[in-house]
PDB file of C-alpha atoms in Angstrom:
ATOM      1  CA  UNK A 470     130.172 108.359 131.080  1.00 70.00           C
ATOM      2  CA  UNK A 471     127.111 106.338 131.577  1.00 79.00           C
ATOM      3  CA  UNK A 472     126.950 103.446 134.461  1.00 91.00           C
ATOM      4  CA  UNK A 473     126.800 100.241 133.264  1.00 94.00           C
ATOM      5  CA  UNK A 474     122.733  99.381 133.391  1.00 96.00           C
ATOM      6  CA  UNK A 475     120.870  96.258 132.378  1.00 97.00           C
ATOM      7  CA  UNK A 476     117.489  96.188 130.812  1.00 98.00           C
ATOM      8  CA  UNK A 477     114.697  93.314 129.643  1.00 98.00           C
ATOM      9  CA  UNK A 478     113.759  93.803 125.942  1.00 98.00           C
ATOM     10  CA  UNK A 479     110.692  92.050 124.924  1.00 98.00           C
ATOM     11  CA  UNK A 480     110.009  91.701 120.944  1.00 98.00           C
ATOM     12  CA  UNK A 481     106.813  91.064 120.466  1.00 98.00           C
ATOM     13  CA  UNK A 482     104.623  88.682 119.055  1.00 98.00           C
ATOM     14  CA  UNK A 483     103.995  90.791 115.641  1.00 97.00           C
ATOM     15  CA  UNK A 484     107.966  91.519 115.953  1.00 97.00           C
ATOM     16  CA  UNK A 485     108.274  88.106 115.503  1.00 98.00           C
ATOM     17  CA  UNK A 486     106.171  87.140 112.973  1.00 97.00           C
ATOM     18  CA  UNK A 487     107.752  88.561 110.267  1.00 95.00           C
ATOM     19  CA  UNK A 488     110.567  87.046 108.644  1.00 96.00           C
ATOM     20  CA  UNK A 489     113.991  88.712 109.809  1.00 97.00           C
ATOM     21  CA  UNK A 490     112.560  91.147 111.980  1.00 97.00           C
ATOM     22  CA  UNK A 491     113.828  90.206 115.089  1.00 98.00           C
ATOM     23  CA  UNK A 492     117.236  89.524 113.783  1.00 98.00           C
ATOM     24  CA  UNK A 493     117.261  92.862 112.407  1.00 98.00           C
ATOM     25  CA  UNK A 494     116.183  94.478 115.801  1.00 98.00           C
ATOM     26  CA  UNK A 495     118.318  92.289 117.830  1.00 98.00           C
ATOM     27  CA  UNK A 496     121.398  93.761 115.659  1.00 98.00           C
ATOM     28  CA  UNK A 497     120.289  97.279 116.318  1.00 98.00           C
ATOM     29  CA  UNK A 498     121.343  97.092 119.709  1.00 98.00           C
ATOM     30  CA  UNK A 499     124.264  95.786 119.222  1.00 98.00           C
ATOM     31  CA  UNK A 500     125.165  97.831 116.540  1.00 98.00           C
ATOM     32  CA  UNK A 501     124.199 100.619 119.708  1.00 98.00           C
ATOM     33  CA  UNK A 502     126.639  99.077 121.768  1.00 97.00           C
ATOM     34  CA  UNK A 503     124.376  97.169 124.011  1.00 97.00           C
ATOM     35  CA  UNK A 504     125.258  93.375 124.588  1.00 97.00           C
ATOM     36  CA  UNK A 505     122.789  90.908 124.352  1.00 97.00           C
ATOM     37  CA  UNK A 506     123.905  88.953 127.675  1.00 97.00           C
ATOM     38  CA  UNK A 507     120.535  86.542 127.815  1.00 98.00           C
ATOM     39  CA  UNK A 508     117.949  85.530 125.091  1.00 98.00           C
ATOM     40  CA  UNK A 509     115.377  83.194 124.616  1.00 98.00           C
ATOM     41  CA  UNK A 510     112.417  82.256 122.449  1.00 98.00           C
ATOM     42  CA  UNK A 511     109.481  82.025 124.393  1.00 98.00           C
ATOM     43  CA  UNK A 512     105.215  81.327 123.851  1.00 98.00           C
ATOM     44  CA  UNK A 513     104.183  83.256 126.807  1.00 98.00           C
ATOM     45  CA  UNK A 514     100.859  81.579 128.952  1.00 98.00           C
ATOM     46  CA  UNK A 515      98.111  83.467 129.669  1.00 98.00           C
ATOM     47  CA  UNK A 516      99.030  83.458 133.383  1.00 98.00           C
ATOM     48  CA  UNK A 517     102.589  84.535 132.824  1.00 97.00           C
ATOM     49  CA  UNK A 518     101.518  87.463 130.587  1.00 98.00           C
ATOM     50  CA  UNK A 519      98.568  88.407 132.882  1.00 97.00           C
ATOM     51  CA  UNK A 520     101.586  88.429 135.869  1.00 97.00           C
ATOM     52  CA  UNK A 521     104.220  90.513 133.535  1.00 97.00           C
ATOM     53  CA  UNK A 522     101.072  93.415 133.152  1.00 96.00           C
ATOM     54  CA  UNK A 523      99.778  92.749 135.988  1.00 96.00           C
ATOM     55  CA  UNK A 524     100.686  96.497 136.332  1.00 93.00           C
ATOM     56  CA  UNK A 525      97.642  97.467 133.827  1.00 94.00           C
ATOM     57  CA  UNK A 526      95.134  95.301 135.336  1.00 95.00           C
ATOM     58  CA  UNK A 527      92.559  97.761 136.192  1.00 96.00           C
ATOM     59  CA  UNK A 528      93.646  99.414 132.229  1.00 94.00           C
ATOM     60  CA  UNK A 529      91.021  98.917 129.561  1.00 94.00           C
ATOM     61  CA  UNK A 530      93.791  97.436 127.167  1.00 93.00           C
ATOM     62  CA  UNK A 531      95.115  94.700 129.780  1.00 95.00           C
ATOM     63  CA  UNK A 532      92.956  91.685 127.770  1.00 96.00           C
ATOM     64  CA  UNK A 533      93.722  92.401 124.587  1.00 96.00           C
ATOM     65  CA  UNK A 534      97.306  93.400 125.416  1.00 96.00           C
ATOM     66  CA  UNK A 535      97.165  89.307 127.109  1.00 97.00           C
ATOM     67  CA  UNK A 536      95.997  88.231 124.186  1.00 97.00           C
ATOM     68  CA  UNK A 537      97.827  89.930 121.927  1.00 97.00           C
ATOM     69  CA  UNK A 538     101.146  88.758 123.522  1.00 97.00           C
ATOM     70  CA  UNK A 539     100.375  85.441 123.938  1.00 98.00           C
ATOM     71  CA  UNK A 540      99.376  85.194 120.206  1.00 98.00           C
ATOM     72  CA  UNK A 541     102.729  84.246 118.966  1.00 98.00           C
ATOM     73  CA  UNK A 542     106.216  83.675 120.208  1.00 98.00           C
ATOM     74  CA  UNK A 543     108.093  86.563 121.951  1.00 98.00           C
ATOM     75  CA  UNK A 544     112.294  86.893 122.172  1.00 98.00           C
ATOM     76  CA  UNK A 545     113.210  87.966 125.589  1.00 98.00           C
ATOM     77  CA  UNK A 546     116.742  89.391 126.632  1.00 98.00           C
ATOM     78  CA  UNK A 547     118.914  91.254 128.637  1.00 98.00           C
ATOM     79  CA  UNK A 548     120.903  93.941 127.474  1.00 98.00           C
ATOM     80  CA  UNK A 549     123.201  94.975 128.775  1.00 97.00           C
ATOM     81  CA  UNK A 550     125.703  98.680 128.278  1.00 96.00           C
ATOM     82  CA  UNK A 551     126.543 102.531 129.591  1.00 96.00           C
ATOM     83  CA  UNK A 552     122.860 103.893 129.951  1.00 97.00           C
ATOM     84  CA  UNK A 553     120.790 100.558 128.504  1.00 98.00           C
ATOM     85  CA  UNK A 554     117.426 101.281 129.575  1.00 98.00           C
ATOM     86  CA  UNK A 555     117.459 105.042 127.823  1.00 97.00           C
ATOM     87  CA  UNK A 556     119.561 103.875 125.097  1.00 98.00           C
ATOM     88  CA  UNK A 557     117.101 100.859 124.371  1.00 98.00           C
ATOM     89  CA  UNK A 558     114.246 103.358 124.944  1.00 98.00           C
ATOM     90  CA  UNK A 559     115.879 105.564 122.207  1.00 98.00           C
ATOM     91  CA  UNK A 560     116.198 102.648 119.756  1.00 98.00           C
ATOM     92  CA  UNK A 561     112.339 101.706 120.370  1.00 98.00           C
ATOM     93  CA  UNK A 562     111.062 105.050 119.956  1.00 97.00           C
ATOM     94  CA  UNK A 563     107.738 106.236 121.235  1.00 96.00           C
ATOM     95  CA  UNK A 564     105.125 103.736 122.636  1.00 92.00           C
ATOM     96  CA  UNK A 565     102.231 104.413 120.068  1.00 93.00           C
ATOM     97  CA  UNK A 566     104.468 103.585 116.788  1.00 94.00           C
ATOM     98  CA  UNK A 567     102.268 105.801 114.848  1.00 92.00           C
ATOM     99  CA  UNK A 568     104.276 108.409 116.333  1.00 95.00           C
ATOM    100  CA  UNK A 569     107.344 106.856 116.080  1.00 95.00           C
ATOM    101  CA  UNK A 570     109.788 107.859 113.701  1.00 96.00           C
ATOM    102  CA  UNK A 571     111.588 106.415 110.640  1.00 96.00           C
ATOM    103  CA  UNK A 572     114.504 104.612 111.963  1.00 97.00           C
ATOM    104  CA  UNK A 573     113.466 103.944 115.542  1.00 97.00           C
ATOM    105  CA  UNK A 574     112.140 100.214 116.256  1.00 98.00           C
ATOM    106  CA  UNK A 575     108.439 101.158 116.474  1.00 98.00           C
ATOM    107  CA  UNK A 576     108.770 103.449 113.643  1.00 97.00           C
ATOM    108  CA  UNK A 577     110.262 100.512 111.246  1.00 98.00           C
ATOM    109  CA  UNK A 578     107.927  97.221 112.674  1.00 97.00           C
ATOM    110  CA  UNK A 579     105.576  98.605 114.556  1.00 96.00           C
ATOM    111  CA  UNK A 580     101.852  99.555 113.398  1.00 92.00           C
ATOM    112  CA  UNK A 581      99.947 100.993 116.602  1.00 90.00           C
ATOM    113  CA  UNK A 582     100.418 101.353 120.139  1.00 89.00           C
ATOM    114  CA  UNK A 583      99.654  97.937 120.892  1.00 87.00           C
ATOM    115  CA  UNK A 584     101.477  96.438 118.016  1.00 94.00           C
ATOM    116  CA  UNK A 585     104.373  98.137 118.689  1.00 96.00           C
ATOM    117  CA  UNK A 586     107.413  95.803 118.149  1.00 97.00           C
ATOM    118  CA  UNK A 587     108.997  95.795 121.414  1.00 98.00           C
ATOM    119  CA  UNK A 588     109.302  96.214 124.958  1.00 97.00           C
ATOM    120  CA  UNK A 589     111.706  97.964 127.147  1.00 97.00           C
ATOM    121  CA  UNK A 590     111.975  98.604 130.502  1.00 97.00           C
ATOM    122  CA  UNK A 591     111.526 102.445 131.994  1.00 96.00           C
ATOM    123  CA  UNK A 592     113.648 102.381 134.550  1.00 97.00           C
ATOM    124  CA  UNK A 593     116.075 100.976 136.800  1.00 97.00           C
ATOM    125  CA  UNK A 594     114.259  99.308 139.256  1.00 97.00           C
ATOM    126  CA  UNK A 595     111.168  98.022 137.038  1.00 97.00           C
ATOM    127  CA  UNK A 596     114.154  96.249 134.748  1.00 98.00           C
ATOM    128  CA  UNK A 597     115.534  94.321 138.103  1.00 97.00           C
ATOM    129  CA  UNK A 598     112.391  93.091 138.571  1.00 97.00           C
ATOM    130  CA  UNK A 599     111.184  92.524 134.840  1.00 98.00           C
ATOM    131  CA  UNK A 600     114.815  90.643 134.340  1.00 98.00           C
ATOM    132  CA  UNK A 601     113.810  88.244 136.939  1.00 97.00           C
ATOM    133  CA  UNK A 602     110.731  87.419 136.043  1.00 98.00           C
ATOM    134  CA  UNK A 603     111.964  85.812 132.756  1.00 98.00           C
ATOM    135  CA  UNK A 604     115.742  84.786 133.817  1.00 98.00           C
ATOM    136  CA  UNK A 605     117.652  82.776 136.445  1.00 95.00           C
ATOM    137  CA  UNK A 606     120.802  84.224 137.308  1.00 91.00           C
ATOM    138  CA  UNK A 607     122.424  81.395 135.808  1.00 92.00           C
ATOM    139  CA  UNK A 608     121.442  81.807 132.227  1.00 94.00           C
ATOM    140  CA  UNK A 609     122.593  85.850 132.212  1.00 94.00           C
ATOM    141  CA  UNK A 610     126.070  85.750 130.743  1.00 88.00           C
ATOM    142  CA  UNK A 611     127.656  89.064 131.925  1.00 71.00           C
ATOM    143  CA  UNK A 612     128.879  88.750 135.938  1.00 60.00           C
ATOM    144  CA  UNK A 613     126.546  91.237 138.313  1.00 56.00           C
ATOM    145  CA  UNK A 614     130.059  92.516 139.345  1.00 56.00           C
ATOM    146  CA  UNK A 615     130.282  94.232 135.923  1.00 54.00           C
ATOM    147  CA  UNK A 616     127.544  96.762 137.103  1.00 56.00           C
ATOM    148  CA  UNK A 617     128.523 100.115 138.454  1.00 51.00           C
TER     149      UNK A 617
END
């Protein structure tokens, strides 16, 4: 069986926008078995997008990708579940949605690979650092003792 994992999910600012969406995304991963153990509804600044990518800085995309998610309200969470950050991968699909497939997150809401839906963390260590860039300890739900 799969360790207990945590991962940051990010719906984006097209996500968002549309009427039901995120609610419909956000029950996906329950419905995967993955519990939502820390949400909110955020407008992300310019400087705390440009410090979440800060990883693609020297990428041609990094300005529009700061603009682009700091164009609307975002939903950030923790999920949390046996094997979260593939299993969340698996619901999002592949990056560039035009290669996503029916069914997947990207594949459903997402119409490029920039307007992609969502976000999800890759791997263990980039979601321990990605969690606590948007979350206190305090406001995640599940006790760190529940991780294996």
């Amino acid at each position: 069986m799969a360790s207990i994992e945590r991962t940051l999910s990010i719906l984006k600012p097209d996500a968002t926008a549309k009427p039901g969406v995120a609610g419909e995304i956000l029950a996906r991963f329950e419905r995967a078995g993955l519990e939502i153990i820390a949400m909110k509804k955020i407008r992300l600044s310019e400087e705390l997008a440009r410090g979440f990518y800060a990883v693609h800085k020297e990428r041609p995309f990094y300005a529009d990708l700061v603009k682009f998610m700091t164009s609307g309200p975002v939903v950030v969470s923790v999920l949390q579940g046996p094997g979260a950050i593939a299993a969340h991968r698996e619901l999002l699909g592949p990056t560039n949605s035009s290669e996503a497939p029916a069914g997947s997150v990207r594949g459903d809401f997402g119409t490029d690979i920039e307007r992609n839906a969502a976000h999800g963390s890759d791997a263990p260590e980039t979601a321990r650092v990605e969690i606590a860039y948007f979350f206190d300890a305090a406001e995640i739900l599940a006790p760190v003792e529940a991780l294996t």
